[in-house]
Short mmCIF file of C-alpha atoms in Angstrom, two decimals:
data_model
loop_
_atom_site.label_atom_id
_atom_site.label_comp_id
_atom_site.label_asym_id
_atom_site.label_seq_id
_atom_site.Cartn_x
_atom_site.Cartn_y
_atom_site.Cartn_z
CA MET A 377 5.33 2.49 13.52
CA ILE A 378 4.31 2.09 9.92
CA VAL A 379 0.91 0.85 8.85
CA TRP A 380 1.42 -0.29 5.26
CA LEU A 381 -1.76 -0.63 3.20
CA ASN A 382 -1.00 -2.89 0.26
CA GLY A 383 -3.25 -4.35 -2.42
CA THR A 384 -4.12 -3.59 -5.97
CA PHE A 385 -5.77 -0.57 -7.50
CA GLY A 386 -9.40 -0.17 -6.49
CA ALA A 387 -8.99 -2.01 -3.19
CA GLY A 388 -9.46 1.22 -1.22
CA LYS A 389 -5.94 2.02 0.01
CA THR A 390 -6.07 5.78 -0.45
CA THR A 391 -9.57 6.24 0.94
CA THR A 392 -8.90 3.90 3.86
CA SER A 393 -5.64 5.68 4.68
CA LYS A 394 -7.49 9.00 4.97
CA GLU A 395 -9.99 7.43 7.34
CA LEU A 396 -7.25 5.68 9.30
CA VAL A 397 -5.35 8.87 10.12
CA ARG A 398 -8.52 10.19 11.74
CA LEU A 399 -8.65 7.17 14.03
CA VAL A 400 -5.00 6.63 14.96
CA PRO A 401 -3.41 9.26 17.20
CA GLN A 402 -0.43 11.06 15.66
CA ALA A 403 -0.88 9.28 12.32
CA ARG A 404 -0.06 10.86 8.99
CA ILE A 405 -0.01 9.63 5.41
CA PHE A 406 3.34 9.02 3.76
CA ASP A 407 2.72 8.84 0.01
CA THR A 408 5.74 6.91 -1.26
CA GLU A 409 4.79 7.69 -4.84
CA GLN A 410 6.18 11.16 -4.17
CA VAL A 411 9.61 9.54 -3.76
CA GLY A 412 9.13 8.03 -7.22
CA TYR A 413 8.17 11.39 -8.70
CA LEU A 414 11.28 12.94 -7.16
CA LEU A 415 13.50 10.25 -8.69
CA GLU A 416 11.82 10.57 -12.07
CA HIS A 417 12.43 14.32 -11.99
CA VAL A 418 16.04 14.05 -10.81
CA LEU A 419 17.04 11.14 -13.04
CA GLY A 420 15.14 12.50 -16.04
CA VAL A 421 14.43 8.97 -17.18
CA PRO A 422 10.86 7.83 -17.72
CA VAL A 423 10.08 4.44 -16.25
CA THR A 424 7.07 2.16 -16.38
CA ASP A 425 7.20 1.64 -12.61
CA PHE A 426 9.51 3.62 -10.33
CA GLN A 427 9.52 0.70 -7.88
CA ASP A 428 11.90 -0.98 -10.35
CA TRP A 429 14.54 1.59 -9.40
CA PRO A 430 16.58 0.34 -6.40
CA PRO A 431 16.94 3.93 -5.11
CA TRP A 432 13.15 4.15 -4.73
CA ARG A 433 13.09 1.24 -2.30
CA THR A 434 16.09 2.56 -0.36
CA LEU A 435 14.74 6.11 -0.23
CA VAL A 436 11.31 4.95 0.94
CA VAL A 437 12.97 3.31 3.93
CA GLU A 438 15.28 6.24 4.64
CA THR A 439 12.52 8.82 4.23
CA ALA A 440 10.22 6.87 6.55
CA ALA A 441 12.99 6.61 9.15
CA GLN A 442 13.71 10.34 8.94
CA LEU A 443 10.03 11.28 9.11
CA LEU A 444 9.44 9.10 12.16
CA ALA A 445 12.58 10.40 13.87
CA PHE A 446 11.40 13.96 13.26
CA THR A 447 7.68 13.64 13.96
CA GLY A 448 7.17 10.38 15.84
CA GLY A 449 3.75 8.83 15.64
CA VAL A 450 2.52 6.52 12.92
CA LEU A 451 3.05 6.65 9.18
CA VAL A 452 0.24 5.23 7.06
CA VAL A 453 1.58 4.13 3.69
CA PRO A 454 -1.05 3.44 1.00
CA GLN A 455 1.20 1.78 -1.59
CA SER A 456 0.88 -1.32 -3.74
CA VAL A 457 4.02 -3.40 -3.70
CA LEU A 458 3.31 -6.52 -5.73
CA VAL A 459 6.88 -7.72 -6.32
CA GLU A 460 7.90 -9.90 -3.38
CA GLN A 461 11.62 -9.06 -3.71
CA TYR A 462 10.82 -5.35 -3.50
CA TRP A 463 8.68 -5.84 -0.40
CA MET A 464 11.38 -7.94 1.26
CA GLU A 465 13.97 -5.21 0.59
CA ILE A 466 11.70 -2.54 2.07
CA ARG A 467 10.74 -4.69 5.04
CA ALA A 468 14.38 -5.61 5.75
CA GLY A 469 15.37 -1.94 5.61
CA LEU A 470 12.59 -0.95 7.99
CA ASP A 471 13.60 -3.79 10.32
CA ARG A 472 17.23 -2.59 10.28
CA ALA A 473 15.99 0.91 11.11
CA GLY A 474 14.06 -0.51 14.06
CA ILE A 475 10.69 0.55 12.67
CA PRO A 476 7.77 -1.73 13.52
CA VAL A 477 5.51 -2.45 10.56
CA ARG A 478 1.93 -3.65 10.39
CA HIS A 479 1.34 -4.79 6.83
CA PHE A 480 -2.26 -5.05 5.63
CA VAL A 481 -3.50 -6.13 2.22
CA LEU A 482 -6.82 -4.63 1.25
CA HIS A 483 -8.56 -7.24 -0.87
CA ALA A 484 -11.67 -7.35 -3.05
CA GLU A 485 -12.67 -9.85 -5.67
CA ARG A 486 -11.70 -9.05 -9.25
CA ASP A 487 -15.20 -8.14 -10.46
CA ILE A 488 -15.53 -5.64 -7.62
CA LEU A 489 -12.10 -4.16 -8.38
CA VAL A 490 -12.95 -3.80 -12.08
CA ARG A 491 -16.21 -2.06 -11.21
CA ARG A 492 -14.47 0.30 -8.77
CA ILE A 493 -11.74 1.18 -11.27
CA GLU A 494 -14.16 1.69 -14.16
CA THR A 495 -16.46 3.94 -12.11
CA ASP A 496 -13.68 5.93 -10.40
CA THR A 497 -14.10 9.61 -11.21
CA VAL A 498 -10.76 10.68 -9.69
CA GLU A 499 -8.09 8.56 -11.42
CA THR A 500 -9.71 8.43 -14.87
CA GLY A 501 -6.45 8.94 -16.78
CA ALA A 502 -4.91 5.78 -15.32
CA ARG A 503 -7.96 3.54 -15.73
CA GLN A 504 -6.45 1.11 -18.23
CA TRP A 505 -3.10 1.02 -16.44
CA ARG A 506 -4.90 0.13 -13.21
CA LEU A 507 -6.94 -2.59 -14.93
CA ASP A 508 -3.79 -4.00 -16.55
CA HIS A 509 -2.23 -4.54 -13.10
CA LEU A 510 -4.98 -6.76 -11.72
CA ASP A 511 -3.17 -9.88 -12.99
CA ALA A 512 0.00 -8.90 -11.10
CA TYR A 513 -2.07 -8.65 -7.93
CA GLU A 514 -3.56 -12.09 -8.50
CA GLU A 515 -0.07 -13.53 -8.99
CA ALA A 516 1.14 -11.85 -5.78
CA ARG A 517 -1.75 -12.95 -3.56
CA GLY A 518 0.10 -16.04 -2.29
CA TRP A 519 3.08 -14.24 -0.85
CA LEU A 520 0.97 -11.25 0.21
CA SER A 521 -1.26 -13.49 2.32
CA ARG A 522 1.86 -14.86 4.05
CA GLU A 523 3.42 -11.44 4.63
CA ALA A 524 0.38 -9.37 5.55
CA GLU A 525 -2.94 -9.34 7.31
CA VAL A 526 -5.67 -9.58 4.67
CA VAL A 527 -8.67 -7.29 5.02
CA ASP A 528 -11.60 -8.02 2.71
CA THR A 529 -12.98 -4.69 1.50
CA THR A 530 -15.63 -6.17 -0.80
CA GLY A 531 -18.72 -5.02 1.06
CA ALA A 532 -17.23 -2.61 3.53
CA PRO A 533 -16.96 1.17 3.27
CA ALA A 534 -13.52 2.63 3.86
CA ALA A 535 -14.50 3.98 7.28
CA GLN A 536 -15.39 0.46 8.44
CA VAL A 537 -12.17 -0.99 7.01
CA ALA A 538 -10.17 1.73 8.78
CA GLN A 539 -11.96 0.98 12.06
CA ARG A 540 -11.08 -2.72 11.76
CA ILE A 541 -7.43 -1.91 11.04
CA ALA A 542 -7.23 0.63 13.87
CA ALA A 543 -8.74 -1.89 16.28
CA GLY A 544 -6.27 -4.52 15.04
CA LEU A 545 -3.31 -2.27 15.75
CA THR A 546 -3.77 -2.80 19.46
CA GLY A 547 -4.94 -6.41 19.20
CA THR A 548 -2.97 -9.59 18.70
CA SER A 549 -4.95 -10.96 15.76
CA SER A 550 -2.87 -12.25 12.87
CA ARG A 551 -5.74 -11.87 10.43
CA VAL A 552 -8.33 -9.14 10.04
CA SER A 553 -11.24 -9.89 7.78
CA ASP A 554 -14.74 -8.67 7.04
CA ARG A 555 -15.80 -12.21 6.16
CA GLY A 556 -17.68 -13.87 8.92
CA ALA A 557 -17.51 -10.75 11.07
#
């Protein structure tokens, strides 16, 4: 199984994924950005976003399939995919490979995201790039809400978000949300 944590920068994907692997037996993080770095190195061509390369999408699927065949368990993928066509390609490939996917979008309101990005002490070099992508997330919210379970991270620490997701992995709920909980 793959647990895909989608959403924009500052939503808490990386931190939540670390918490989630502590809660889900045999779970490990699959950082699909590493596939992008590999392609950038091999192709020797700089790109604004490696997701634009078709081989990235194909290799993410193939790598996930190989990892799961080798290790079993659950892969937690903390990766923003904000282009619907790219998500559909990845999802179709995972479906063809017989890999079940639980797709979650970690959401926070824009002002919260801006504050998180501006006060982040880890990814300081990418601050403006991250801020510049907030509009793409807003544009993608419609299809994301149809394709994924939305988890509001606005007032919740990552450990609480991870607990909600882990609990939802065994439940039948089509939506997981901190609002009204």
